[in-house]
């Protein structure tokens, strides 16, 4: 019912419920679903403690799922230019980022788009532009209004929170910009890497990690960083540890390993230097209670208390991504249909691998 994460949840203000808004508070693109939710509070002395269990008994019907880093591809965002509300997001992004995001999305080069500092904001903006493309089509607003739960893979959690009204488009983009920069700097500080292990269950991948760790020093240890789905888990750690995983994978009956084109060992302690920068940025950002449940990557639970959400987002870069548990929980709770919004079809492939009969539609931009 409640999250297993023991985090303080103190809020001195009631949380407003809204959709994406610009810096002046005017509605932008993603609008509120028109459903008001009342935060549960309890007074303790002179403080008001906001419950983090507002969404504990959520019952999902229709979900928006947002992709993470790795979904980017040169040419993305082109379709979005046909819808003014979607095109406007890129214009706003240019002012915040200080470079022409759309030009990089359209023309690359791929190496530039793939860099952490660019791919993260690019996916965030393109995913929210996909929402605007959906809104503009016949019946699109009805679909958006029907969505009662959302989540995103790693970076996609920020997109999901923006869609759910936890922060404005601009504030979310500023957070994502800082997150990309901080993760890149942390990666530059140590030789680390990520590798996907294909064809094994999580227990076998853990055994593979244990075997690799017996051969390397502490600075090169590895661990499972992304629990995507059975047969596809990402391992992060020092370069020598990742090389040991690659060398031993066949002996553990893995079908293959694929070295990931990322800056370093995301979702491990290698990203610890990024946490303090994220904490400072989050502390200065207004975060509201989401209007619908947003499932966290850290513990596969929805959170409603803004202070708890801030703490979880700071921890997310060093914590394994619990995507498999998140999606399985949605399906077990009766999810009827989900939509993947943004570049690529990675999430649709993962969901279908978990449950072949699951209904999921891709809304690209």
Short mmCIF file of C-alpha atoms in Angstrom, two decimals:
data_model
loop_
_atom_site.label_atom_id
_atom_site.label_comp_id
_atom_site.label_asym_id
_atom_site.label_seq_id
_atom_site.Cartn_x
_atom_site.Cartn_y
_atom_site.Cartn_z
CA UNK A 1 0.00 0.00 0.00
CA UNK A 2 2.60 2.50 1.06
CA UNK A 3 5.99 2.81 -0.52
CA UNK A 4 8.82 0.78 0.94
CA UNK A 5 11.05 3.82 0.74
CA UNK A 6 11.26 5.52 4.12
CA UNK A 7 11.29 9.17 3.18
CA UNK A 8 10.01 12.19 5.10
CA UNK A 9 6.93 13.78 3.58
CA UNK A 10 6.54 17.24 5.03
CA UNK A 11 4.54 19.82 3.13
CA UNK A 12 3.66 23.26 4.42
CA UNK A 13 1.42 24.11 1.47
CA UNK A 14 -1.51 22.42 -0.14
CA UNK A 15 -0.60 21.23 -3.63
CA UNK A 16 -2.28 22.72 -6.63
CA UNK A 17 -3.52 20.55 -9.44
CA UNK A 18 -2.66 21.74 -12.89
CA UNK A 19 -1.35 20.75 -16.25
CA UNK A 20 1.71 22.10 -18.01
CA UNK A 21 1.94 25.84 -17.55
CA UNK A 22 4.34 28.45 -18.73
CA UNK A 23 6.47 30.56 -16.43
CA UNK A 24 3.63 33.05 -15.95
CA UNK A 25 1.15 30.39 -14.92
CA UNK A 26 -0.79 30.40 -18.18
CA UNK A 27 -1.89 27.02 -19.55
CA UNK A 28 0.47 25.49 -22.08
CA UNK A 29 -0.18 22.52 -24.32
CA UNK A 30 -0.85 19.77 -21.80
CA UNK A 31 -3.95 20.79 -19.92
CA UNK A 32 -5.44 19.59 -16.69
CA UNK A 33 -7.80 16.68 -17.00
CA UNK A 34 -10.32 18.70 -15.06
CA UNK A 35 -10.24 16.30 -12.15
CA UNK A 36 -9.55 17.80 -8.78
CA UNK A 37 -7.85 15.71 -6.12
CA UNK A 38 -7.67 16.57 -2.47
CA UNK A 39 -4.42 15.90 -0.67
CA UNK A 40 -4.76 14.04 2.58
CA UNK A 41 -3.13 15.92 5.44
CA UNK A 42 -2.70 15.46 9.16
CA UNK A 43 -1.73 18.16 11.60
CA UNK A 44 1.13 17.40 13.96
CA UNK A 45 1.86 20.29 16.29
CA UNK A 46 2.28 23.41 14.17
CA UNK A 47 3.27 21.47 11.04
CA UNK A 48 1.09 19.84 8.45
CA UNK A 49 2.26 16.43 7.29
CA UNK A 50 0.99 15.53 3.84
CA UNK A 51 0.27 11.88 3.30
CA UNK A 52 2.19 10.21 0.51
CA UNK A 53 -0.49 7.55 0.14
CA UNK A 54 -3.03 9.52 -1.90
CA UNK A 55 -2.68 7.12 -4.85
CA UNK A 56 -2.02 3.95 -2.87
CA UNK A 57 -5.17 2.21 -4.11
CA UNK A 58 -5.01 3.42 -7.72
CA UNK A 59 -6.80 1.35 -10.35
CA UNK A 60 -5.26 1.88 -13.79
CA UNK A 61 -7.29 1.74 -16.98
CA UNK A 62 -5.36 3.82 -19.53
CA UNK A 63 -1.68 4.71 -19.20
CA UNK A 64 0.76 7.07 -20.88
CA UNK A 65 4.30 5.62 -20.97
CA UNK A 66 7.25 7.87 -21.81
CA UNK A 67 10.63 6.67 -23.18
CA UNK A 68 14.07 7.23 -21.72
CA UNK A 69 17.54 7.90 -23.06
CA UNK A 70 18.35 5.66 -25.99
CA UNK A 71 15.05 6.24 -27.78
CA UNK A 72 16.42 9.25 -29.66
CA UNK A 73 16.92 9.13 -33.43
CA UNK A 74 17.95 11.74 -36.00
CA UNK A 75 14.80 13.09 -37.65
CA UNK A 76 12.62 12.98 -34.55
CA UNK A 77 10.34 15.96 -33.97
CA UNK A 78 9.65 16.53 -37.66
CA UNK A 79 6.03 15.43 -37.51
CA UNK A 80 5.46 17.67 -34.47
CA UNK A 81 6.04 20.78 -36.55
CA UNK A 82 2.63 20.31 -38.21
CA UNK A 83 0.88 21.09 -34.92
CA UNK A 84 1.41 24.64 -33.58
CA UNK A 85 1.19 23.64 -29.89
CA UNK A 86 3.84 20.96 -30.43
CA UNK A 87 6.11 23.22 -32.49
CA UNK A 88 5.88 25.86 -29.75
CA UNK A 89 7.49 23.49 -27.25
CA UNK A 90 10.69 23.39 -29.32
CA UNK A 91 10.77 27.19 -29.54
CA UNK A 92 10.43 27.47 -25.77
CA UNK A 93 13.13 24.81 -25.36
CA UNK A 94 15.61 26.79 -27.48
CA UNK A 95 15.37 29.73 -25.08
CA UNK A 96 15.96 27.51 -22.05
CA UNK A 97 18.72 25.33 -23.52
CA UNK A 98 20.58 28.06 -25.40
CA UNK A 99 20.85 26.10 -28.66
CA UNK A 100 18.60 25.04 -31.53
CA UNK A 101 17.20 21.75 -30.23
CA UNK A 102 15.06 21.14 -33.30
CA UNK A 103 18.07 21.45 -35.60
CA UNK A 104 19.91 18.73 -33.67
CA UNK A 105 16.80 16.54 -33.62
CA UNK A 106 16.32 16.99 -37.38
CA UNK A 107 19.89 16.89 -38.60
CA UNK A 108 22.10 15.41 -35.87
CA UNK A 109 24.81 14.45 -36.24
CA UNK A 110 23.92 11.25 -34.41
CA UNK A 111 26.92 11.51 -32.09
CA UNK A 112 25.74 14.93 -30.94
CA UNK A 113 22.12 13.86 -30.46
CA UNK A 114 23.25 10.76 -28.56
CA UNK A 115 25.21 12.80 -26.00
CA UNK A 116 23.58 12.77 -22.57
CA UNK A 117 23.31 16.57 -22.32
CA UNK A 118 21.33 16.76 -25.58
CA UNK A 119 19.44 13.46 -25.82
CA UNK A 120 17.71 13.90 -22.46
CA UNK A 121 16.13 17.30 -23.21
CA UNK A 122 15.45 16.19 -26.80
CA UNK A 123 13.45 13.15 -25.68
CA UNK A 124 11.61 15.14 -22.98
CA UNK A 125 10.48 17.80 -25.46
CA UNK A 126 9.68 15.36 -28.27
CA UNK A 127 7.64 13.14 -25.95
CA UNK A 128 5.51 16.07 -24.79
CA UNK A 129 5.21 17.21 -28.40
CA UNK A 130 3.76 13.75 -29.13
CA UNK A 131 1.03 14.47 -26.58
CA UNK A 132 0.15 17.59 -28.58
CA UNK A 133 0.07 15.58 -31.81
CA UNK A 134 -2.35 13.18 -30.16
CA UNK A 135 -4.48 16.05 -28.87
CA UNK A 136 -4.77 17.48 -32.38
CA UNK A 137 -6.12 14.32 -33.96
CA UNK A 138 -9.77 13.27 -33.95
CA UNK A 139 -10.60 11.78 -30.55
CA UNK A 140 -7.19 12.66 -29.18
CA UNK A 141 -8.42 14.87 -26.35
CA UNK A 142 -10.79 12.10 -25.25
CA UNK A 143 -7.83 9.70 -25.04
CA UNK A 144 -5.83 12.22 -23.01
CA UNK A 145 -8.80 12.75 -20.69
CA UNK A 146 -9.10 8.99 -20.14
CA UNK A 147 -5.53 8.53 -18.93
CA UNK A 148 -5.49 7.75 -15.22
CA UNK A 149 -1.87 6.67 -14.64
CA UNK A 150 1.50 7.50 -16.18
CA UNK A 151 5.14 6.53 -15.89
CA UNK A 152 8.37 6.92 -17.80
CA UNK A 153 11.60 4.99 -18.18
CA UNK A 154 14.34 6.77 -16.21
CA UNK A 155 14.42 10.22 -17.87
CA UNK A 156 10.81 9.55 -18.90
CA UNK A 157 9.71 9.89 -15.28
CA UNK A 158 10.29 13.65 -15.62
CA UNK A 159 8.12 13.69 -18.75
CA UNK A 160 5.41 11.75 -16.91
CA UNK A 161 5.50 14.21 -13.99
CA UNK A 162 5.23 17.16 -16.39
CA UNK A 163 2.24 15.56 -18.10
CA UNK A 164 0.65 14.92 -14.70
CA UNK A 165 1.05 18.59 -13.73
CA UNK A 166 3.72 18.18 -11.04
CA UNK A 167 5.77 20.93 -12.63
CA UNK A 168 5.61 23.22 -15.64
CA UNK A 169 7.10 22.35 -19.02
CA UNK A 170 9.81 24.95 -18.44
CA UNK A 171 10.69 23.79 -14.92
CA UNK A 172 10.80 20.18 -16.10
CA UNK A 173 13.11 21.06 -18.98
CA UNK A 174 15.41 22.97 -16.64
CA UNK A 175 15.55 19.92 -14.39
CA UNK A 176 16.25 17.59 -17.32
CA UNK A 177 18.96 19.94 -18.65
CA UNK A 178 20.69 19.94 -15.25
CA UNK A 179 20.21 16.19 -14.89
CA UNK A 180 21.89 15.51 -18.24
CA UNK A 181 24.79 17.81 -17.43
CA UNK A 182 25.28 16.35 -13.95
CA UNK A 183 25.14 12.76 -15.19
CA UNK A 184 27.64 13.54 -17.97
CA UNK A 185 30.05 15.11 -15.48
CA UNK A 186 29.72 12.12 -13.14
CA UNK A 187 30.40 9.79 -16.05
CA UNK A 188 33.45 11.80 -17.09
CA UNK A 189 34.87 11.49 -13.57
CA UNK A 190 35.26 7.68 -13.73
CA UNK A 191 35.68 5.01 -16.37
CA UNK A 192 32.34 3.25 -16.41
CA UNK A 193 29.88 1.71 -18.87
CA UNK A 194 26.59 -0.10 -19.37
CA UNK A 195 25.79 -3.34 -21.19
CA UNK A 196 22.50 -5.08 -21.96
CA UNK A 197 22.41 -8.79 -21.21
CA UNK A 198 19.95 -10.54 -23.51
CA UNK A 199 18.30 -13.91 -22.91
CA UNK A 200 18.57 -14.39 -19.15
CA UNK A 201 16.22 -13.92 -16.20
CA UNK A 202 17.17 -11.51 -13.42
CA UNK A 203 18.53 -14.23 -11.11
CA UNK A 204 20.94 -15.42 -13.80
CA UNK A 205 22.04 -11.87 -14.56
CA UNK A 206 22.71 -11.31 -10.86
CA UNK A 207 24.82 -14.49 -10.80
CA UNK A 208 26.70 -13.20 -13.84
CA UNK A 209 27.35 -9.90 -12.04
CA UNK A 210 28.55 -11.76 -8.94
CA UNK A 211 30.97 -13.81 -11.04
CA UNK A 212 32.30 -10.70 -12.78
CA UNK A 213 32.71 -8.89 -9.48
CA UNK A 214 34.97 -11.67 -8.17
CA UNK A 215 37.53 -10.71 -10.81
CA UNK A 216 37.65 -6.92 -10.41
CA UNK A 217 38.45 -4.39 -7.71
CA UNK A 218 35.85 -2.28 -5.91
CA UNK A 219 36.20 0.56 -8.42
CA UNK A 220 35.01 -1.73 -11.22
CA UNK A 221 32.10 -3.56 -9.56
CA UNK A 222 28.92 -4.03 -11.58
CA UNK A 223 25.23 -4.36 -10.77
CA UNK A 224 21.88 -4.62 -12.52
CA UNK A 225 20.89 -1.04 -13.31
CA UNK A 226 17.76 -1.44 -15.46
CA UNK A 227 15.21 -4.17 -14.77
CA UNK A 228 13.48 -3.87 -18.14
CA UNK A 229 11.90 -7.30 -18.66
CA UNK A 230 12.84 -10.97 -18.51
CA UNK A 231 15.52 -11.49 -21.11
CA UNK A 232 16.64 -7.86 -21.15
CA UNK A 233 18.48 -6.37 -18.20
CA UNK A 234 21.09 -3.62 -18.29
CA UNK A 235 24.22 -3.94 -16.16
CA UNK A 236 26.23 -0.88 -15.07
CA UNK A 237 29.64 -0.50 -13.49
CA UNK A 238 33.34 0.02 -14.03
CA UNK A 239 34.67 -0.69 -17.50
CA UNK A 240 36.68 -3.72 -16.38
CA UNK A 241 33.62 -5.14 -14.63
CA UNK A 242 31.47 -4.63 -17.72
CA UNK A 243 34.16 -6.33 -19.83
CA UNK A 244 34.11 -9.27 -17.41
CA UNK A 245 30.32 -9.51 -17.81
CA UNK A 246 30.72 -9.57 -21.59
CA UNK A 247 33.42 -12.25 -21.39
CA UNK A 248 31.40 -14.52 -19.08
CA UNK A 249 27.93 -14.02 -20.58
CA UNK A 250 28.05 -17.00 -22.95
CA UNK A 251 28.99 -19.37 -20.13
CA UNK A 252 25.83 -18.26 -18.31
CA UNK A 253 23.80 -19.07 -21.48
CA UNK A 254 23.12 -15.43 -22.38
CA UNK A 255 22.08 -15.02 -26.00
CA UNK A 256 24.17 -11.90 -26.42
CA UNK A 257 25.42 -8.72 -24.80
CA UNK A 258 25.07 -5.25 -26.27
CA UNK A 259 27.26 -2.41 -25.06
CA UNK A 260 25.05 0.65 -24.63
CA UNK A 261 25.92 4.00 -26.17
CA UNK A 262 25.67 5.98 -22.95
CA UNK A 263 28.19 8.11 -21.11
CA UNK A 264 28.68 5.84 -18.13
CA UNK A 265 27.25 3.64 -15.39
CA UNK A 266 23.83 5.20 -14.97
CA UNK A 267 21.65 4.14 -12.03
CA UNK A 268 24.57 3.11 -9.84
CA UNK A 269 26.77 4.79 -7.22
CA UNK A 270 28.95 6.04 -10.10
CA UNK A 271 26.29 8.74 -10.49
CA UNK A 272 26.59 9.87 -6.85
CA UNK A 273 28.31 13.17 -7.80
CA UNK A 274 25.15 14.14 -9.69
CA UNK A 275 22.86 13.74 -6.68
CA UNK A 276 23.79 16.91 -4.77
CA UNK A 277 23.37 19.06 -7.88
CA UNK A 278 19.98 17.51 -8.55
CA UNK A 279 18.93 17.97 -4.92
CA UNK A 280 19.75 21.68 -5.07
CA UNK A 281 17.85 22.16 -8.33
CA UNK A 282 14.85 20.19 -7.10
CA UNK A 283 14.78 22.16 -3.83
CA UNK A 284 14.44 25.36 -5.86
CA UNK A 285 11.70 23.97 -8.11
CA UNK A 286 7.99 24.12 -7.39
CA UNK A 287 6.62 20.60 -7.46
CA UNK A 288 2.94 19.90 -6.99
CA UNK A 289 0.95 16.78 -6.23
CA UNK A 290 0.37 15.01 -9.57
CA UNK A 291 -3.23 15.00 -10.75
CA UNK A 292 -2.92 11.28 -11.59
CA UNK A 293 -0.57 8.59 -10.23
CA UNK A 294 3.00 8.73 -11.56
CA UNK A 295 4.84 5.46 -10.97
CA UNK A 296 8.38 5.93 -9.65
CA UNK A 297 11.35 4.11 -11.16
CA UNK A 298 12.91 3.75 -7.71
CA UNK A 299 10.23 1.67 -6.00
CA UNK A 300 7.49 1.11 -8.64
CA UNK A 301 5.03 3.05 -6.47
CA UNK A 302 3.04 6.26 -7.05
CA UNK A 303 3.87 9.20 -4.77
CA UNK A 304 1.74 12.24 -4.00
CA UNK A 305 3.81 14.28 -1.55
CA UNK A 306 5.94 16.87 -3.43
CA UNK A 307 8.84 16.62 -0.96
CA UNK A 308 8.92 12.84 -1.35
CA UNK A 309 8.86 13.19 -5.13
CA UNK A 310 11.88 15.52 -4.93
CA UNK A 311 13.84 13.06 -2.80
CA UNK A 312 12.99 10.16 -5.08
CA UNK A 313 14.01 12.05 -8.23
CA UNK A 314 17.38 12.83 -6.62
CA UNK A 315 17.86 9.17 -5.73
CA UNK A 316 16.70 7.93 -9.11
CA UNK A 317 20.06 8.46 -10.87
CA UNK A 318 21.82 6.07 -8.44
CA UNK A 319 18.98 3.55 -8.03
CA UNK A 320 18.18 0.59 -10.31
CA UNK A 321 15.21 1.24 -12.60
CA UNK A 322 12.26 -0.95 -11.57
CA UNK A 323 10.51 -0.84 -14.94
CA UNK A 324 9.60 -4.52 -15.04
CA UNK A 325 7.84 -4.34 -11.68
CA UNK A 326 6.11 -1.09 -12.63
CA UNK A 327 4.59 -2.47 -15.83
CA UNK A 328 3.72 -5.85 -14.34
CA UNK A 329 1.92 -4.07 -11.51
CA UNK A 330 -0.10 -1.97 -13.96
CA UNK A 331 -1.06 -5.08 -15.93
CA UNK A 332 -1.97 -7.03 -12.79
CA UNK A 333 -4.18 -4.14 -11.63
CA UNK A 334 -6.23 -4.39 -14.81
CA UNK A 335 -4.65 -1.90 -17.23
CA UNK A 336 -6.72 -1.89 -20.41
CA UNK A 337 -4.49 0.01 -22.82
CA UNK A 338 -1.32 2.03 -22.81
CA UNK A 339 0.22 4.58 -25.15
CA UNK A 340 3.93 5.11 -25.75
CA UNK A 341 4.48 8.79 -26.50
CA UNK A 342 7.73 9.95 -28.03
CA UNK A 343 10.54 8.71 -30.23
CA UNK A 344 11.12 5.01 -30.87
CA UNK A 345 9.15 1.92 -29.91
CA UNK A 346 11.37 0.52 -27.17
CA UNK A 347 8.69 0.61 -24.49
CA UNK A 348 6.08 -1.05 -26.69
CA UNK A 349 8.52 -3.88 -27.34
CA UNK A 350 9.19 -4.34 -23.62
CA UNK A 351 5.50 -4.32 -22.71
CA UNK A 352 4.68 -6.85 -25.44
CA UNK A 353 7.48 -9.06 -24.23
CA UNK A 354 5.99 -9.06 -20.74
CA UNK A 355 2.43 -9.64 -21.91
CA UNK A 356 1.82 -10.52 -25.55
CA UNK A 357 -1.87 -9.65 -25.31
CA UNK A 358 -1.22 -6.19 -23.83
CA UNK A 359 -2.66 -3.39 -25.94
CA UNK A 360 -0.22 -0.54 -26.55
CA UNK A 361 -0.17 2.17 -29.22
CA UNK A 362 2.84 4.25 -30.22
CA UNK A 363 2.35 8.00 -30.70
CA UNK A 364 5.52 9.29 -32.33
CA UNK A 365 6.50 12.88 -33.07
#
